[in-house]
Amino acid sequence: MRLDRIALENFKCYADADLPLDRGVTVIHGLNGSGKSSLLEASFFALYGAKAIDQTLDEIVTIGAEGAVVELWFTHAGEAYHVERRVSVREDRAVTTKCVLEGPDSSYEGARAVRRRVGELLRMDHEAFVNCAYVRQGEVNKLIDASPGERQDMLDELLQLGKLEEYRQRASDARVGVGRVRDDKQGALSELDDQIAAKEDRDLHGRLNALQSDLAEVESETERFEENRTQAEETLADAKAVLEEYEEKQTELQELEADIEDLRETIRATEGERERLAAETETARERREDARDRREDLLAEVELAEADPQAIEARLEALAAEIESVTERIRELSVEKQEHDSRADSLAGQADDLESTAAEKHETAEDLETDIGEGRETLATRREELAELDADIETRRESFADSPVTVGEAGEYREEVPDELAELRETRAETATELENARDRLTEAQELREAGNCPECGQPTEGSPHVEALDEREGTVETLESRLADLREREETLDERLEEAADLEREADQKREAVTEARGDAAECQAKIAAANREKADLTERVERLEALAECVERIEDLTEQIADHRERRTEKADLNDERRERLAEKRERRGDLAETVDEERIEAAREEKDRAETYLDQVREKLSTLANRKEQLQNEIGGVKKEIENLEELRERRDVLADTVTRLDSLYEETEQLEEMYGTLRAQLRQRNVESLERMLNETFELVYENDSYSRIELDGDYELTVYQKDGESLEPEQLSGGERALFNLSLRCAIYRLLAEGIEGAAPMPPLILDEPTVFLDSGHVSKLVDLVGAMRDLGVEQILVVSHDEELVGAADDIVRVRKDATTNRSTVERVGSADGSLLAEADV
């Protein structure tokens, strides 16, 4: 096997590395802590997975990264292989998410499948790989420090001798198991022998013969009693038959007596029913004759020739149509009359309202007339006052001598006022005109007075008597004006009220006339309704007569059917009674026959035989029960003895089978014992051969390191005890060697084991690279040079690939390829670089 290339991504201190490897000796060189061993661990991890490292998956992933990838390309037995393992961090936990091994024939997926396939290819698991080809840092003295037993287990496992030990152990386990089974079977065989002897001592066959004899006697006695019981049962059955026959005849006689009495009573009842039907038939005939007489009377009343139901029905339908028509006409007249009554009532109400309104207006007019009268009286009073004023004016006329107004002019003025008042009494229109003139004159007089002149003459009015009268006239004129306006307004209102009252009275008269007309129309409708009701009553009476006729016809038919039914029922009942009389005669005859067949003496003898048979059967039943119990007991005992005899035969058969089994187990025990011995012998022989070969190779390798030195040879016995002999023949234990010598001794042993596995017992076998991780830890400079010689010797012996990890510069000289590993102190990341061979030629470079 040869490692061809390894690629890393986020594996420990490597962010991204890709390192090709070649045949020969490759020295991976660098300072301590630079990450040299991590390259070997990555290769080991690629082959065997998590079991190959002493850390968890979380620790191999670069801090802060989401996962790590390791890929390894290698050649084995001339075939190329590629394995890839991918680890991902999920939920703060690293897990393997991809593991694939690609080979020449097929691919394997999954960590277990890949690890199992690698073990099959290399013929060793990860522990055997470490013990054989991979000398890890700090484990250089592992084989020397191990006890002989541990060393034996390691070497046996590497040399496949563990399988023989496993087979020997299996054979031993099988021998022990067979021995246990054989012992158990022998114990069971001894128990069976004891059981068989015990059963044979009990004379089971003799007991069986005695029990069978007793059983034969019991069965014979039982048979005799059963025959007697059968005869008694037959006698009892005959007696019971006679008695049952007697009981049946007595029962039949009683039933015949009851039947005869029932038939006689039924015949009497039926004859009574026939008489009742005859009476009802006669009554029905009389009622039918009455109905026929009534039918003839009704036919005459309804004017029909015959009582035909169809004609009656047709006439009833015609009358019903006429009645419906008259009823509809009455309904229409009633509606019309109701409308006339409603209109008359409405008009009468309206006339009453109009008359009431007219009366109110007349009353209002009368009130206004009264007011006008009062106004006239007031006017008269005012006239008197005017007269007095006239007198007073006449009295004062004489004082007008010195006045600028002449007497004639003043009189003329005085007369104008009475004329105006008279004109007011005659016609209000003229009064209004004159009043207007008076107003004008008054205005003029006022203006004259305001100017200091007399209203009559226009002269100065100082001391003039007309001036004082002028004020009084002004008041009178104002009063008259107000009164006149009020009277005019009242008069107009009065005229309007009177006119409205007249209109209302005329309208009320018209309404009264309409009420009279509506009342007449309603009375006319009422008369028509009365005539229609009379017509309807006549039609209804005719319908009732027709319905009575139809009912009478139907009654005649019902009575005719009832008479016929009664006749038929009487005939049927007569026939039934005839049949019953015949059955009655038959039953009386049967009663006589049964009475003659009864033999009282025979019946008494049957009763005595029945009692004797029942007594004997009770006794024999008890005896047979005792015999049956005895028989069952004997049968059970016989069955038990037979069962024991069968068990004895089964025990004998089992004993024969068990004896054969014990014989075969003895033979099998001997075979397993021989097989165990064979595997042990073979293992010892092979171990001895391996020990001899390993001792020879160990001495050859050790001589390469310590040629012409103080040590002569190394001895390895069958128990893998190691002894070093000096030149003077003195023996030393490996623990007595110095640290460097022990390290070289261990490396020599490892190399010898590697050679033995590589060359094989019967020919060469493909082996993994020889890997040495920091082998110079316990060596001084002198021993380092011997290590260089050892590495060179292994290469010369044909080891295809040797990988050495070291910080020692001396080992570089033995290298075919040199790989430099450096770590950046700032980033804490490592880089790898193939710088060339020992002669200084540059080969390749890979940086992180």
PDB file of N, CA and C in Angstrom, residues 424-467:
ATOM      1  N   LEU A 424    -126.241 112.022   6.494  1.00  0.00           N
ATOM      2  CA  LEU A 424    -125.672 110.780   7.056  1.00  0.00           C
ATOM      3  C   LEU A 424    -126.760 109.792   7.379  1.00  0.00           C
ATOM      4  N   ARG A 425    -127.949 110.273   7.917  1.00  0.00           N
ATOM      5  CA  ARG A 425    -129.030 109.385   8.250  1.00  0.00           C
ATOM      6  C   ARG A 425    -129.683 108.802   7.029  1.00  0.00           C
ATOM      7  N   GLU A 426    -129.727 109.583   5.956  1.00  0.00           N
ATOM      8  CA  GLU A 426    -130.409 109.099   4.753  1.00  0.00           C
ATOM      9  C   GLU A 426    -129.550 108.099   3.982  1.00  0.00           C
ATOM     10  N   THR A 427    -128.335 108.470   3.775  1.00  0.00           N
ATOM     11  CA  THR A 427    -127.460 107.564   2.995  1.00  0.00           C
ATOM     12  C   THR A 427    -126.055 107.717   3.512  1.00  0.00           C
ATOM     13  N   ARG A 428    -125.474 106.658   3.792  1.00  0.00           N
ATOM     14  CA  ARG A 428    -124.145 106.661   4.392  1.00  0.00           C
ATOM     15  C   ARG A 428    -123.111 107.110   3.402  1.00  0.00           C
ATOM     16  N   ALA A 429    -123.372 106.919   2.181  1.00  0.00           N
ATOM     17  CA  ALA A 429    -122.410 107.342   1.174  1.00  0.00           C
ATOM     18  C   ALA A 429    -122.304 108.841   1.101  1.00  0.00           C
ATOM     19  N   GLU A 430    -123.482 109.501   1.172  1.00  0.00           N
ATOM     20  CA  GLU A 430    -123.473 110.956   1.126  1.00  0.00           C
ATOM     21  C   GLU A 430    -122.852 111.508   2.385  1.00  0.00           C
ATOM     22  N   THR A 431    -123.155 110.838   3.525  1.00  0.00           N
ATOM     23  CA  THR A 431    -122.573 111.285   4.798  1.00  0.00           C
ATOM     24  C   THR A 431    -121.065 111.251   4.720  1.00  0.00           C
ATOM     25  N   ALA A 432    -120.573 110.177   4.128  1.00  0.00           N
ATOM     26  CA  ALA A 432    -119.121 110.058   4.008  1.00  0.00           C
ATOM     27  C   ALA A 432    -118.550 111.182   3.174  1.00  0.00           C
ATOM     28  N   THR A 433    -119.326 111.562   2.087  1.00  0.00           N
ATOM     29  CA  THR A 433    -118.851 112.643   1.225  1.00  0.00           C
ATOM     30  C   THR A 433    -118.865 113.969   1.966  1.00  0.00           C
ATOM     31  N   GLU A 434    -119.952 114.177   2.630  1.00  0.00           N
ATOM     32  CA  GLU A 434    -120.053 115.415   3.384  1.00  0.00           C
ATOM     33  C   GLU A 434    -119.044 115.459   4.507  1.00  0.00           C
ATOM     34  N   LEU A 435    -118.844 114.301   5.097  1.00  0.00           N
ATOM     35  CA  LEU A 435    -117.853 114.253   6.179  1.00  0.00           C
ATOM     36  C   LEU A 435    -116.502 114.661   5.635  1.00  0.00           C
ATOM     37  N   GLU A 436    -116.220 114.232   4.409  1.00  0.00           N
ATOM     38  CA  GLU A 436    -114.944 114.586   3.802  1.00  0.00           C
ATOM     39  C   GLU A 436    -114.886 116.100   3.598  1.00  0.00           C
ATOM     40  N   ASN A 437    -116.036 116.659   3.176  1.00  0.00           N
ATOM     41  CA  ASN A 437    -116.078 118.125   2.997  1.00  0.00           C
ATOM     42  C   ASN A 437    -115.882 118.817   4.325  1.00  0.00           C
ATOM     43  N   ALA A 438    -116.545 118.249   5.359  1.00  0.00           N
ATOM     44  CA  ALA A 438    -116.405 118.841   6.688  1.00  0.00           C
ATOM     45  C   ALA A 438    -114.967 118.813   7.130  1.00  0.00           C
ATOM     46  N   ARG A 439    -114.305 117.726   6.790  1.00  0.00           N
ATOM     47  CA  ARG A 439    -112.897 117.621   7.141  1.00  0.00           C
ATOM     48  C   ARG A 439    -112.099 118.723   6.451  1.00  0.00           C
ATOM     49  N   ASP A 440    -112.450 118.940   5.183  1.00  0.00           N
ATOM     50  CA  ASP A 440    -111.736 119.992   4.455  1.00  0.00           C
ATOM     51  C   ASP A 440    -111.962 121.343   5.091  1.00  0.00           C
ATOM     52  N   ARG A 441    -113.225 121.589   5.364  1.00  0.00           N
ATOM     53  CA  ARG A 441    -113.535 122.902   5.971  1.00  0.00           C
ATOM     54  C   ARG A 441    -112.895 123.032   7.329  1.00  0.00           C
ATOM     55  N   LEU A 442    -112.928 121.927   8.056  1.00  0.00           N
ATOM     56  CA  LEU A 442    -112.313 121.945   9.382  1.00  0.00           C
ATOM     57  C   LEU A 442    -110.839 122.246   9.250  1.00  0.00           C
ATOM     58  N   THR A 443    -110.239 121.659   8.254  1.00  0.00           N
ATOM     59  CA  THR A 443    -108.814 121.896   8.046  1.00  0.00           C
ATOM     60  C   THR A 443    -108.569 123.360   7.751  1.00  0.00           C
ATOM     61  N   GLU A 444    -109.448 123.874   6.917  1.00  0.00           N
ATOM     62  CA  GLU A 444    -109.314 125.311   6.568  1.00  0.00           C
ATOM     63  C   GLU A 444    -109.500 126.164   7.798  1.00  0.00           C
ATOM     64  N   ALA A 445    -110.543 125.805   8.618  1.00  0.00           N
ATOM     65  CA  ALA A 445    -110.818 126.605   9.822  1.00  0.00           C
ATOM     66  C   ALA A 445    -109.645 126.528  10.774  1.00  0.00           C
ATOM     67  N   GLN A 446    -109.082 125.361  10.843  1.00  0.00           N
ATOM     68  CA  GLN A 446    -107.916 125.218  11.730  1.00  0.00           C
ATOM     69  C   GLN A 446    -106.775 126.086  11.242  1.00  0.00           C
ATOM     70  N   GLU A 447    -106.611 126.087   9.952  1.00  0.00           N
ATOM     71  CA  GLU A 447    -105.538 126.917   9.418  1.00  0.00           C
ATOM     72  C   GLU A 447    -105.817 128.397   9.729  1.00  0.00           C
ATOM     73  N   LEU A 448    -107.107 128.847   9.573  1.00  0.00           N
ATOM     74  CA  LEU A 448    -107.455 130.224   9.874  1.00  0.00           C
ATOM     75  C   LEU A 448    -107.215 130.509  11.357  1.00  0.00           C
ATOM     76  N   ARG A 449    -107.601 129.553  12.161  1.00  0.00           N
ATOM     77  CA  ARG A 449    -107.414 129.775  13.591  1.00  0.00           C
ATOM     78  C   ARG A 449    -105.954 129.870  13.938  1.00  0.00           C
ATOM     79  N   GLU A 450    -105.200 129.029  13.317  1.00  0.00           N
ATOM     80  CA  GLU A 450    -103.768 129.082  13.595  1.00  0.00           C
ATOM     81  C   GLU A 450    -103.201 130.418  13.126  1.00  0.00           C
ATOM     82  N   ALA A 451    -103.857 130.984  12.080  1.00  0.00           N
ATOM     83  CA  ALA A 451    -103.402 132.302  11.603  1.00  0.00           C
ATOM     84  C   ALA A 451    -103.979 133.434  12.430  1.00  0.00           C
ATOM     85  N   GLY A 452    -104.886 133.106  13.351  1.00  0.00           N
ATOM     86  CA  GLY A 452    -105.498 134.129  14.213  1.00  0.00           C
ATOM     87  C   GLY A 452    -106.728 134.751  13.572  1.00  0.00           C
ATOM     88  N   ASN A 453    -107.332 134.097  12.560  1.00  0.00           N
ATOM     89  CA  ASN A 453    -108.513 134.636  11.871  1.00  0.00           C
ATOM     90  C   ASN A 453    -109.700 133.733  12.130  1.00  0.00           C
ATOM     91  N   CYS A 454    -110.826 134.283  11.924  1.00  0.00           N
ATOM     92  CA  CYS A 454    -112.086 133.562  12.136  1.00  0.00           C
ATOM     93  C   CYS A 454    -112.269 132.552  11.022  1.00  0.00           C
ATOM     94  N   PRO A 455    -112.731 131.385  11.332  1.00  0.00           N
ATOM     95  CA  PRO A 455    -112.913 130.374  10.300  1.00  0.00           C
ATOM     96  C   PRO A 455    -113.996 130.754   9.299  1.00  0.00           C
ATOM     97  N   GLU A 456    -114.945 131.659   9.701  1.00  0.00           N
ATOM     98  CA  GLU A 456    -116.049 131.990   8.824  1.00  0.00           C
ATOM     99  C   GLU A 456    -115.701 133.107   7.870  1.00  0.00           C
ATOM    100  N   CYS A 457    -115.113 134.138   8.494  1.00  0.00           N
ATOM    101  CA  CYS A 457    -114.890 135.328   7.680  1.00  0.00           C
ATOM    102  C   CYS A 457    -113.447 135.576   7.346  1.00  0.00           C
ATOM    103  N   GLY A 458    -112.605 134.928   8.046  1.00  0.00           N
ATOM    104  CA  GLY A 458    -111.198 135.094   7.771  1.00  0.00           C
ATOM    105  C   GLY A 458    -110.598 136.242   8.517  1.00  0.00           C
ATOM    106  N   GLN A 459    -111.420 136.873   9.369  1.00  0.00           N
ATOM    107  CA  GLN A 459    -110.942 137.994  10.140  1.00  0.00           C
ATOM    108  C   GLN A 459    -110.303 137.486  11.415  1.00  0.00           C
ATOM    109  N   PRO A 460    -109.585 138.389  12.105  1.00  0.00           N
ATOM    110  CA  PRO A 460    -109.007 138.010  13.380  1.00  0.00           C
ATOM    111  C   PRO A 460    -110.075 137.513  14.316  1.00  0.00           C
ATOM    112  N   THR A 461    -109.751 136.439  15.081  1.00  0.00           N
ATOM    113  CA  THR A 461    -110.758 135.743  15.888  1.00  0.00           C
ATOM    114  C   THR A 461    -110.659 136.065  17.342  1.00  0.00           C
ATOM    115  N   GLU A 462    -109.982 137.055  17.703  1.00  0.00           N
ATOM    116  CA  GLU A 462    -109.864 137.376  19.120  1.00  0.00           C
ATOM    117  C   GLU A 462    -111.190 137.899  19.599  1.00  0.00           C
ATOM    118  N   GLY A 463    -111.721 137.249  20.601  1.00  0.00           N
ATOM    119  CA  GLY A 463    -113.001 137.656  21.169  1.00  0.00           C
ATOM    120  C   GLY A 463    -114.156 137.128  20.363  1.00  0.00           C
ATOM    121  N   SER A 464    -113.946 136.315  19.292  1.00  0.00           N
ATOM    122  CA  SER A 464    -115.059 135.830  18.461  1.00  0.00           C
ATOM    123  C   SER A 464    -115.622 134.554  19.082  1.00  0.00           C
ATOM    124  N   PRO A 465    -117.007 134.496  19.167  1.00  0.00           N
ATOM    125  CA  PRO A 465    -117.620 133.310  19.788  1.00  0.00           C
ATOM    126  C   PRO A 465    -117.483 132.072  18.911  1.00  0.00           C
ATOM    127  N   HIS A 466    -117.215 132.203  17.668  1.00  0.00           N
ATOM    128  CA  HIS A 466    -117.124 131.038  16.782  1.00  0.00           C
ATOM    129  C   HIS A 466    -115.880 130.199  17.046  1.00  0.00           C
ATOM    130  N   VAL A 467    -114.975 130.831  17.660  1.00  0.00           N
ATOM    131  CA  VAL A 467    -113.713 130.091  17.896  1.00  0.00           C
ATOM    132  C   VAL A 467    -113.910 128.969  18.906  1.00  0.00           C
TER     133      VAL A 467
END
